């Protein structure tokens, strides 16, 4: 079945690859059932990309919309499953997936059914101010959707719009929590000095506190979240920032097994830096925010032991731990939440989400993280019920197709295939990472930007991260036959 | 026709009111065509609010969602036009409209058609990373929607998710613009010092610049926008803020004609304060942000002359003017944009929008406000095409029903009716404001919170703003027969 779904022109080489390598445990099975029958059997590349139709449309769009970051113009009505189409009839296997934010495939039939439902129509056209006028079915939408996948130990949610405000509202909760503690509890009223100084943007009302983040981290682009983002200068230049601290991140060396001692040292140094900053920074951190895998910053991983010790450190110093799962959350790492890999003895204080959830917000468990008064954590929309209904349909689709198991299995298959490529082309595929992390796989390329550009010509849409990483972010419906096509394409790029 | 649509039990007093006052130019006409035939003929109050069904549902919701700011649980599937329904069968005339964010009525049939269209379904389930992979029809969606109502002189748009990030991205554009100017132009590269200091959240890369806002302003609740918000301490307490300046806002006295001299003086003092802060604040402002009518802060108005002089001041000092139309935009003031009332000789540099647009972002005209490089103003989603498609349907509905003219006319009728109430109950209706501003009307009440609570019992949902204001924010489809019901209800509340 699998081989039938690989484009005919790609099959011979793909089969050769599969037969050559003993590292592909699933390659011998041809019984894989495709999840969707309306998906193309493989990529189609008809023109250079952008082709003539796309170029015309891009010129039109550029008159009113900044197109300098445009990667590819898409026709989503013609995009199905793992394949993205463009106006020139090109159809690419998409392992970038809207910067890791398409969970269950383009034009997914189950999502389509949710999209045209009466509940969705009402949510779209009667958008409530959720904090003031929630709908009678909002509790049910939360419980059967967003909250049904809440990380262990976290049973509350604050809904938001996108990753940046998910993080910023979590930061606000952390500041309010810290000040409430310093003030002596939820029942202690604000002082007159706090009230008047807050209105003047001065302490103590606007406190001299901070959020601690890590070098090469990415947490968003609004003013608070950007102050914790340390990925690239282009994200930060010319924008005022809070003088918040950044700890060293343990940039591991690969292969891990050959650098165990150095890597353990790097992690220990990072943790020491965290403790130093918590105890000495002139704006005391009230929370540490961290991504399970630094994504925009270059796919930087750390060990479960590192995260366990980080959790212990935050508890020792009564600082909150915010896990930013905006990019890692919702199944791609082979667990629903990437921090499930850590086996923490106590859950993080807050976990933020967005992207594949198609909505955003943060989970928390401690009731004291609900501010002591209403309207402290509030805005008009507080998320979007239409998007929450869609997330519920996504969760149901993930369960129906057992997609978290799928990413674990296919991820292993894909990782092994790339490992094989790395052995055969060691100069071209470096620092392969993401073993055991589902399809959340990356490697460094000495000519990364050229690599990504070339990928389109062989039928694959791939993204990058950091300065040198080729970042794979397939959807959760990425299967072995897609992996075969991808591996084939990677080798073509390398060889060319 | 109008009288048929007023609830029978309310009609006698409404007619009496209408006939008593010569200030209601439209009261004698009974030929008004209702916009929608499926709208209730008047409010229905069956239980105390919240009733037993609502109370049960609120208790359930509270387990997972903070309900302390809950005003009323709604059943939107049963809400039509100007009327909001609850699970107990209560149906209220809604002149709060989800904090001024429902434009053309609940369950609007034209919006429903857009919501269940295939274009909408695709936009919902295939959400793009707009900056990288816009759809082939994105230019058309922008041109036939958002951009078709762009303020005069502004032909570019940056789309966002909600009011806070609309303002923050506009602020970011202002900072980049200023620094580009200081640097010597778009072609001058960042210095090594700028690049390294930006990564450390230090100047010059993270510049010591500011956004100037006004006392009692509201511009959002994320870290940058909250630094410009000065409405209430509860919005700001415990949240770190930038040390940005606030200018005095000219809090006018009413009736305007009796306080012309004082008010002119207050406006002159405010402008002097703006100039002082622009020229002396230790973090130089690169932009001034202002609401045409301060909404959350208590419905505070200023004259067109004030805004004209503010525009001149910003130009004199090469500082940008950002007009925050998040609450005032999209028709309710009797103009599509509230700043259309000012007759500026040059347009504002940026105009932000959200709420009734059901999407968000900012307009601008100057190409230099596009940053000099890609990825400087960027995020994964950059708005939501589904919401942009909905805004297009809203614009079409506004045009079809000529709703901006409607708010101008009905607003005048409503204003005159409240003015009559103010004359008869001067202690209860104070500082009436919003004359000539469509339905964007407010007055102060000595017992405001009680007033708002009582409103529900007489069939009307009304909101407040600031400390004392009763804030009227009817939808654009609010007609004279609704105004009659509202005036009747206001008098009932006052008398009780």
Coordinates of N, CA, C and O in Angstrom, one line a residue, chain A residues 89-147:
Chain A
X89 N 0.0 25.0 -10.0 CA -0.2 23.6 -10.1 C 0.9 22.8 -9.4 O 0.9 21.6 -9.5
X90 N 1.8 23.4 -8.8 CA 2.8 22.7 -8.0 C 2.2 22.2 -6.7 O 1.4 22.9 -6.1
X91 N 2.6 21.0 -6.4 CA 2.1 20.4 -5.1 C 3.2 19.8 -4.4 O 3.9 18.9 -4.9
X92 N 3.5 20.3 -3.2 CA 4.7 19.9 -2.4 C 4.3 19.2 -1.2 O 3.3 19.5 -0.5
X93 N 5.1 18.2 -0.8 CA 5.0 17.5 0.5 C 5.5 18.6 1.5 O 6.6 19.1 1.4
X94 N 4.6 18.9 2.4 CA 4.9 20.0 3.3 C 5.3 19.6 4.7 O 4.5 19.1 5.5
X95 N 6.6 19.7 5.0 CA 7.1 19.3 6.3 C 7.5 20.5 7.1 O 8.3 20.5 8.1
X96 N 6.9 21.7 6.7 CA 7.1 22.9 7.5 C 5.7 23.2 8.1 O 5.7 23.6 9.3
X97 N 4.7 23.0 7.4 CA 3.3 23.0 7.9 C 2.9 24.3 8.6 O 2.5 24.3 9.8
X98 N 3.1 25.4 7.9 CA 2.8 26.7 8.5 C 3.5 27.0 9.8 O 2.9 27.3 10.8
X99 N 4.8 26.8 9.7 CA 5.6 27.0 10.9 C 5.1 26.1 12.0 O 4.8 26.5 13.1
X100 N 5.0 24.8 11.7 CA 4.6 23.8 12.7 C 3.2 24.0 13.3 O 2.9 23.5 14.4
X101 N 2.3 24.6 12.5 CA 1.0 24.8 13.1 C -0.2 24.2 12.4 O -1.4 24.5 12.7
X102 N 0.0 23.3 11.4 CA -1.1 22.5 10.9 C -1.0 21.1 11.5 O 0.0 20.4 11.3
X103 N -2.0 20.7 12.3 CA -1.9 19.5 13.0 C -2.3 18.2 12.2 O -1.6 17.3 12.1
X104 N -3.5 18.3 11.6 CA -4.0 17.0 11.0 C -4.3 17.1 9.5 O -5.2 16.5 9.0
X105 N -3.5 17.9 8.8 CA -3.6 18.0 7.4 C -4.4 19.1 6.8 O -5.4 19.5 7.4
X106 N -4.0 19.5 5.6 CA -4.9 20.5 4.9 C -6.2 19.9 4.5 O -6.3 18.7 4.2
X107 N -7.2 20.7 4.6 CA -8.6 20.3 4.2 C -9.0 19.0 4.8 O -9.7 18.2 4.2
X108 N -8.6 18.8 6.1 CA -9.0 17.6 6.8 C -10.6 17.5 6.9 O -11.2 18.4 7.3
X109 N -11.1 16.4 6.4 CA -12.6 16.2 6.4 C -13.3 16.4 7.7 O -14.4 17.0 7.8
X110 N -12.7 15.9 8.8 CA -13.3 16.0 10.1 C -13.3 17.5 10.6 O -14.3 18.0 11.2
X111 N -12.3 18.2 10.3 CA -12.2 19.6 10.6 C -13.2 20.4 9.7 O -13.8 21.4 10.2
X112 N -13.3 19.9 8.5 CA -14.3 20.6 7.6 C -15.7 20.5 8.2 O -16.5 21.5 8.2
X113 N -16.0 19.3 8.7 CA -17.4 19.1 9.3 C -17.6 20.0 10.5 O -18.6 20.6 10.6
X114 N -16.5 20.2 11.3 CA -16.7 21.1 12.4 C -16.8 22.5 11.9 O -17.5 23.3 12.5
X115 N -16.1 22.8 10.8 CA -16.1 24.2 10.4 C -17.4 24.7 9.8 O -17.8 25.9 9.9
X116 N -18.2 23.8 9.3 CA -19.4 24.2 8.7 C -20.6 23.8 9.6 O -21.8 23.9 9.2
X117 N -20.3 23.5 10.9 CA -21.4 23.2 11.8 C -22.1 24.4 12.3 O -21.5 25.5 12.2
X118 N -23.3 24.3 12.8 CA -24.0 25.5 13.3 C -23.4 26.0 14.5 O -23.4 27.2 14.8
X119 N -22.8 25.2 15.3 CA -22.1 25.7 16.5 C -20.9 26.6 16.1 O -20.7 27.7 16.7
X120 N -20.2 26.2 15.1 CA -19.1 27.0 14.6 C -19.7 28.3 14.0 O -19.1 29.4 14.2
X121 N -20.7 28.2 13.2 CA -21.3 29.5 12.6 C -21.6 30.5 13.7 O -21.3 31.6 13.6
X122 N -22.3 30.0 14.7 CA -22.7 30.9 15.8 C -21.5 31.5 16.5 O -21.5 32.7 16.8
X123 N -20.5 30.6 16.7 CA -19.3 31.1 17.4 C -18.5 32.2 16.5 O -18.0 33.1 17.0
X124 N -18.6 32.0 15.2 CA -17.9 33.0 14.3 C -18.7 34.3 14.3 O -18.1 35.4 14.4
X125 N -20.0 34.2 14.2 CA -20.7 35.5 13.9 C -21.2 36.2 15.2 O -21.6 37.3 15.2
X126 N -21.2 35.4 16.4 CA -21.6 36.0 17.6 C -20.4 35.9 18.6 O -20.5 35.3 19.7
X127 N -19.3 36.5 18.3 CA -18.1 36.4 19.1 C -18.3 37.1 20.4 O -18.5 38.3 20.5
X128 N -18.2 36.3 21.5 CA -18.5 36.9 22.8 C -17.2 37.6 23.4 O -16.1 37.3 23.1
X129 N -17.5 38.5 24.3 CA -16.5 39.0 25.3 C -16.5 37.9 26.4 O -17.3 37.9 27.3
X130 N -15.5 36.9 26.2 CA -15.7 35.7 27.0 C -15.7 35.9 28.5 O -16.3 35.2 29.3
X131 N -14.9 36.9 29.0 CA -14.9 37.1 30.5 C -16.2 37.6 31.0 O -16.5 37.4 32.2
X132 N -16.9 38.3 30.2 CA -18.2 39.0 30.6 C -19.4 38.1 30.2 O -20.3 38.0 31.0
X133 N -19.4 37.7 29.0 CA -20.6 37.1 28.5 C -20.3 35.7 27.8 O -20.6 35.5 26.6
X134 N -19.8 34.8 28.6 CA -19.5 33.5 27.9 C -20.8 32.8 27.5 O -21.9 33.1 28.0
X135 N -20.7 31.9 26.5 CA -21.9 31.2 26.1 C -22.2 30.1 27.0 O -21.4 29.6 27.8
X136 N -23.4 29.7 27.0 CA -23.9 28.6 27.8 C -23.1 27.3 27.6 O -23.0 26.5 28.5
X137 N -22.5 27.1 26.4 CA -21.8 25.9 26.1 C -20.3 26.0 26.2 O -19.5 25.2 25.8
X138 N -19.8 27.2 26.8 CA -18.4 27.4 26.9 C -17.7 26.4 27.8 O -16.6 25.9 27.5
X139 N -18.3 26.1 28.9 CA -17.7 25.1 29.8 C -17.6 23.8 29.1 O -16.5 23.1 29.2
X140 N -18.6 23.4 28.4 CA -18.6 22.1 27.7 C -17.5 22.1 26.6 O -16.8 21.2 26.4
X141 N -17.4 23.3 25.8 CA -16.4 23.4 24.8 C -15.0 23.2 25.4 O -14.1 22.5 24.9
X142 N -14.8 23.8 26.6 CA -13.5 23.7 27.2 C -13.2 22.3 27.7 O -12.2 21.7 27.5
X143 N -14.2 21.7 28.4 CA -14.0 20.4 29.0 C -13.9 19.3 28.0 O -13.0 18.4 28.2
X144 N -14.6 19.4 26.9 CA -14.5 18.3 25.9 C -13.4 18.6 24.9 O -13.1 17.8 24.1
X145 N -12.8 19.8 25.0 CA -11.7 20.2 24.1 C -10.4 20.5 24.8 O -9.8 19.6 25.3
X146 N -10.1 21.8 24.9 CA -8.8 22.2 25.5 C -8.4 21.5 26.8 O -7.3 21.1 26.9
X147 N -9.4 21.4 27.7 CA -9.1 20.8 29.0 C -8.9 19.3 28.9 O -8.3 18.7 29.9

